[in-house]
Short mmCIF file of C-alpha atoms in Angstrom, two decimals:
data_model
loop_
_atom_site.label_atom_id
_atom_site.label_comp_id
_atom_site.label_asym_id
_atom_site.label_seq_id
_atom_site.Cartn_x
_atom_site.Cartn_y
_atom_site.Cartn_z
CA VAL J 287 44.93 7.10 -46.44
CA ARG J 288 44.84 6.43 -42.74
CA ALA J 289 41.95 4.33 -41.69
CA ALA J 290 39.57 6.23 -39.45
CA ASP J 291 40.02 5.54 -35.76
CA ALA J 292 37.17 3.34 -34.55
CA SER J 293 36.61 5.71 -31.65
CA GLU J 294 35.55 8.39 -34.10
CA HIS J 295 32.52 6.31 -35.02
CA ARG J 296 31.43 5.51 -31.50
CA ARG J 297 28.36 7.19 -30.13
CA VAL J 298 27.24 7.26 -26.52
CA VAL J 299 23.76 5.79 -26.38
CA SER J 300 21.78 7.72 -23.77
CA ASP J 301 18.52 6.53 -22.25
CA PRO J 302 16.74 9.65 -20.98
CA VAL J 303 14.12 7.58 -19.11
CA GLU J 304 16.79 5.67 -17.20
CA ALA J 305 18.46 8.97 -16.37
CA LEU J 306 15.18 10.15 -14.87
CA ARG J 307 14.84 6.88 -12.93
CA ILE J 308 18.33 7.26 -11.49
CA SER J 309 17.49 10.78 -10.42
CA ALA J 310 14.19 9.67 -8.85
CA ARG J 311 15.89 6.87 -6.92
CA SER J 312 18.37 9.35 -5.48
CA VAL J 313 15.83 11.80 -4.01
CA GLY J 314 14.14 9.38 -1.60
CA PRO J 315 15.99 10.74 1.46
CA PHE J 316 14.65 14.24 0.73
CA GLY J 317 11.08 13.31 1.60
CA PRO J 318 8.05 11.66 -0.02
CA GLU J 319 6.71 14.77 -1.75
CA ARG J 320 9.97 15.41 -3.58
CA ALA J 321 10.37 11.74 -4.41
CA LEU J 322 6.81 11.60 -5.73
CA GLN J 323 7.41 14.55 -8.02
CA ALA J 324 10.54 12.88 -9.38
CA TRP J 325 8.72 9.61 -10.14
CA LEU J 326 5.84 11.48 -11.76
CA GLU J 327 8.39 13.07 -14.08
CA VAL J 328 9.54 9.58 -15.06
CA LEU J 329 5.93 8.60 -15.75
CA ALA J 330 5.45 11.66 -17.92
CA ALA J 331 8.24 10.32 -20.12
CA ALA J 332 7.33 6.63 -19.81
CA PRO J 333 3.66 6.15 -18.78
CA HIS J 334 3.87 2.35 -18.77
CA ASP J 335 7.06 1.92 -16.76
CA PRO J 336 6.27 -0.61 -13.99
CA GLU J 337 8.96 0.62 -11.60
CA SER J 338 7.76 4.20 -11.84
CA LEU J 339 4.10 3.23 -11.52
CA ALA J 340 4.91 1.19 -8.41
CA ALA J 341 7.06 3.90 -6.84
CA ALA J 342 4.68 6.76 -7.58
CA GLY J 343 1.65 4.71 -6.53
CA SER J 344 3.27 3.79 -3.21
CA LEU J 345 4.23 7.39 -2.55
CA LEU J 346 0.73 8.60 -3.35
CA VAL J 347 -0.64 6.15 -0.78
CA ALA J 348 2.00 7.21 1.74
CA THR J 349 1.00 10.86 1.32
CA GLY J 350 -2.72 10.17 1.72
CA LYS J 351 -3.71 10.24 -1.96
CA HIS J 352 -5.25 6.80 -1.85
CA PRO J 353 -7.50 6.76 -4.96
CA GLN J 354 -4.73 8.02 -7.24
CA GLY J 355 -2.20 5.66 -5.67
CA LEU J 356 -4.47 2.67 -6.11
CA VAL J 357 -4.87 3.39 -9.83
CA LEU J 358 -1.10 3.45 -10.38
CA LEU J 359 -0.45 0.38 -8.22
CA ASP J 360 -3.07 -1.61 -10.14
CA GLN J 361 -1.37 -0.61 -13.38
CA ALA J 362 2.04 -1.62 -12.02
CA ILE J 363 0.75 -5.05 -11.01
CA ALA J 364 -0.98 -5.51 -14.37
CA LEU J 365 2.38 -4.81 -16.06
CA GLY J 366 4.13 -7.47 -14.00
CA SER J 367 5.32 -5.74 -10.84
CA ALA J 368 5.41 -8.46 -8.18
CA ALA J 369 7.17 -6.76 -5.28
CA GLY J 370 5.52 -7.45 -1.94
CA GLU J 371 5.66 -3.77 -0.99
CA VAL J 372 3.54 -2.90 -4.03
CA PHE J 373 0.84 -5.34 -2.93
CA PHE J 374 1.10 -4.09 0.67
CA GLN J 375 0.62 -0.47 -0.37
CA ARG J 376 -2.31 -1.48 -2.58
CA ALA J 377 -3.91 -3.25 0.40
CA SER J 378 -3.32 -0.18 2.57
CA ALA J 379 -5.04 2.03 0.00
CA LEU J 380 -8.05 -0.28 -0.17
CA PHE J 381 -8.32 -0.24 3.61
CA GLU J 382 -8.16 3.56 3.79
CA LEU J 383 -10.85 3.76 1.12
CA GLY J 384 -13.13 1.54 3.21
CA LYS J 385 -12.96 -1.41 0.83
CA LEU J 386 -12.41 -3.86 3.67
CA GLU J 387 -13.24 -7.13 1.92
CA GLU J 388 -10.86 -6.29 -0.91
CA ALA J 389 -8.23 -5.18 1.60
CA VAL J 390 -8.28 -8.58 3.33
CA ALA J 391 -7.55 -10.34 0.04
CA ALA J 392 -4.92 -7.75 -0.90
CA PHE J 393 -3.04 -8.14 2.39
CA GLU J 394 -3.11 -11.91 1.86
CA ALA J 395 -1.53 -11.41 -1.58
CA ALA J 396 1.07 -9.12 -0.03
CA GLU J 397 1.90 -11.55 2.77
CA SER J 398 3.04 -14.29 0.41
CA ARG J 399 5.49 -11.89 -1.27
CA LEU J 400 7.07 -10.29 1.81
CA ASP J 401 9.87 -11.25 4.16
CA TRP J 402 9.02 -12.53 7.62
CA ASP J 403 8.64 -9.28 9.59
CA THR J 404 6.59 -7.43 7.00
CA ALA J 405 4.59 -10.56 6.22
CA ALA J 406 3.67 -10.72 9.90
CA LEU J 407 2.44 -7.13 9.68
CA ALA J 408 0.30 -8.00 6.66
CA ARG J 409 -1.10 -10.98 8.57
CA GLY J 410 -1.85 -8.75 11.55
CA ASN J 411 -3.69 -6.31 9.31
CA ARG J 412 -5.80 -9.15 7.94
CA VAL J 413 -6.69 -10.18 11.49
CA ALA J 414 -7.63 -6.62 12.45
CA ILE J 415 -9.82 -6.14 9.37
CA LEU J 416 -11.58 -9.46 9.88
CA GLN J 417 -12.34 -8.39 13.44
CA ARG J 418 -13.70 -5.09 12.19
CA LEU J 419 -15.90 -6.97 9.72
CA GLY J 420 -17.31 -9.02 12.58
CA ARG J 421 -15.61 -12.20 11.40
CA ALA J 422 -13.98 -12.83 14.76
CA ALA J 423 -13.76 -16.62 14.43
CA GLU J 424 -11.86 -16.28 11.15
CA ALA J 425 -9.59 -13.68 12.70
CA LEU J 426 -8.74 -15.94 15.61
CA ALA J 427 -8.15 -18.95 13.37
CA LEU J 428 -5.83 -16.89 11.20
CA GLN J 429 -3.90 -15.65 14.20
CA GLU J 430 -3.52 -19.15 15.62
CA GLU J 431 -2.44 -20.50 12.23
CA ALA J 432 0.27 -17.87 12.02
CA ALA J 433 1.76 -18.18 15.46
CA GLY J 434 0.43 -21.28 17.11
CA ILE J 435 0.34 -20.94 20.86
CA PRO J 436 2.59 -18.05 21.90
CA ALA J 437 5.64 -18.81 23.99
CA ASP J 438 5.13 -18.50 27.75
CA GLY J 439 7.48 -15.52 27.83
CA ASP J 440 5.67 -13.62 25.08
CA ALA J 441 3.22 -11.32 26.85
CA ASP J 442 2.37 -9.45 23.67
CA GLY J 443 1.52 -12.68 21.86
CA TRP J 444 -0.76 -13.85 24.66
CA TYR J 445 -2.42 -10.42 24.82
CA HIS J 446 -3.30 -10.37 21.11
CA ARG J 447 -4.48 -13.96 21.33
CA GLY J 448 -6.75 -13.05 24.25
CA LEU J 449 -8.07 -10.02 22.41
CA ALA J 450 -8.98 -12.19 19.41
CA GLN J 451 -10.59 -14.77 21.69
CA VAL J 452 -12.89 -12.30 23.44
CA LYS J 453 -14.00 -10.95 20.07
CA ALA J 454 -14.80 -14.53 19.05
CA ALA J 455 -16.90 -14.99 22.22
CA ARG J 456 -14.42 -17.56 23.57
CA TYR J 457 -14.41 -16.01 27.02
CA ASP J 458 -12.83 -18.78 29.10
CA GLU J 459 -9.95 -19.04 26.64
CA CYS J 460 -9.53 -15.27 26.70
CA ILE J 461 -9.37 -15.27 30.48
CA ALA J 462 -6.70 -17.97 30.41
CA SER J 463 -4.62 -16.09 27.82
CA ILE J 464 -4.86 -12.71 29.55
CA THR J 465 -4.06 -14.28 32.92
CA ARG J 466 -0.72 -15.28 31.39
CA VAL J 467 -0.13 -11.68 30.32
CA LEU J 468 -0.83 -10.37 33.81
CA VAL J 469 1.56 -12.83 35.39
CA LEU J 470 4.27 -11.36 33.18
CA GLU J 471 3.09 -7.73 33.17
CA PRO J 472 0.83 -7.03 36.16
CA ASP J 473 0.31 -3.38 35.16
CA HIS J 474 -0.74 -4.05 31.55
CA ALA J 475 -3.79 -1.76 31.41
CA ASN J 476 -5.17 -3.14 28.14
CA ALA J 477 -4.88 -6.69 29.43
CA HIS J 478 -6.96 -5.76 32.51
CA TYR J 479 -9.44 -4.06 30.15
CA THR J 480 -9.67 -7.14 27.93
CA ILE J 481 -10.13 -9.60 30.76
CA ALA J 482 -12.78 -7.30 32.22
CA CYS J 483 -14.69 -7.62 28.94
CA ALA J 484 -14.44 -11.40 29.12
CA PHE J 485 -15.60 -11.46 32.73
CA CYS J 486 -18.53 -9.16 32.04
CA LEU J 487 -19.68 -10.95 28.91
CA SER J 488 -19.55 -14.29 30.72
CA GLY J 489 -21.60 -12.97 33.65
CA GLN J 490 -18.76 -12.67 36.19
CA ILE J 491 -19.69 -9.18 37.31
CA GLU J 492 -17.61 -8.86 40.48
CA ARG J 493 -14.48 -9.98 38.68
CA ALA J 494 -15.29 -7.64 35.81
CA LEU J 495 -15.54 -4.66 38.16
CA ALA J 496 -12.26 -5.58 39.85
CA ALA J 497 -10.52 -5.81 36.45
CA ILE J 498 -12.00 -2.47 35.36
CA ARG J 499 -10.67 -0.87 38.53
CA ARG J 500 -7.17 -2.25 37.86
CA ALA J 501 -7.24 -1.13 34.21
CA ILE J 502 -8.06 2.42 35.25
CA GLU J 503 -5.45 2.37 38.01
CA CYS J 504 -2.83 1.34 35.45
CA ASP J 505 -3.97 3.87 32.85
CA PRO J 506 -6.66 6.44 33.76
CA ASP J 507 -7.26 7.11 30.05
CA THR J 508 -8.96 3.72 29.74
CA ALA J 509 -11.92 4.98 31.79
CA ALA J 510 -13.45 6.85 28.86
CA GLN J 511 -12.99 3.85 26.54
CA ILE J 512 -14.56 1.49 29.04
CA ALA J 513 -17.48 3.86 29.66
CA GLY J 514 -18.41 3.73 25.98
CA ASP J 515 -17.68 0.04 25.34
CA SER J 516 -20.78 -2.00 24.50
CA ASP J 517 -19.16 -5.05 26.13
CA PHE J 518 -20.12 -3.45 29.45
CA ALA J 519 -23.74 -2.73 28.53
CA SER J 520 -24.97 -4.97 31.35
CA LEU J 521 -23.18 -2.72 33.85
CA GLU J 522 -24.48 0.55 32.48
CA ASN J 523 -26.85 1.16 35.39
CA ASP J 524 -24.60 -0.32 38.07
CA PRO J 525 -23.54 2.54 40.37
CA ARG J 526 -20.21 0.86 41.03
CA PHE J 527 -19.43 0.85 37.32
CA ARG J 528 -20.53 4.47 36.92
CA ALA J 529 -18.35 5.49 39.86
CA LEU J 530 -15.30 3.82 38.28
CA VAL J 531 -15.65 5.32 34.81
CA THR J 532 -16.98 8.80 35.66
CA PRO J 533 -14.19 11.41 35.63
CA ARG J 534 -13.52 12.90 39.04
CA SER J 535 -13.58 16.64 39.53
CA PRO J 536 -10.16 18.18 40.16
#
């Protein structure tokens, strides 16, 4: 009797969950809604799959469903998902939900797990949230720790440094930083706006008015922002200020 061919006894072992994962990975280019649906199908078959929890959670956040996304991202992290993007999306969800203190810590956790460019974005988000929380000194210290003193040719770096300095009530330092920006980019409207704040808050009214004028010349849309900015409260009744920020009739 002929021995049975070994191939007759082989069976293809199929993993239906992996098949669903492969399908979900392939639909990313077709948009977040379709990708989300695909990952939710994986979760229906494997509710504790970290990859699927992370992917679906991130897509929920990306499509504005922040509470649901946060739940799935927390589960993914609890099951061992350590990808920086998972932590970043979790931080984004916390921020959108108004949980600012938690968002600061979450962006810090994300930063340590991300590559340089995205880590810098996480650091920038921490700075912005600290400023919003009124913790300007911490925000400035964090920014300086990250970048040190910006290179002379980096107008954007000097601008953000100056912005952090004015929020920390370090007006002379802000003026010095923004002056560097204006040497490099004389028509930088937001730099003129920022230095105007520093001038006004340090009692240099004439210089503040001159900087406000230049900001509006560079970008007329800044007039409305300046008109409502509490940094210029001391100028509220100054007719020169009102003339600068009041829209002109066509």
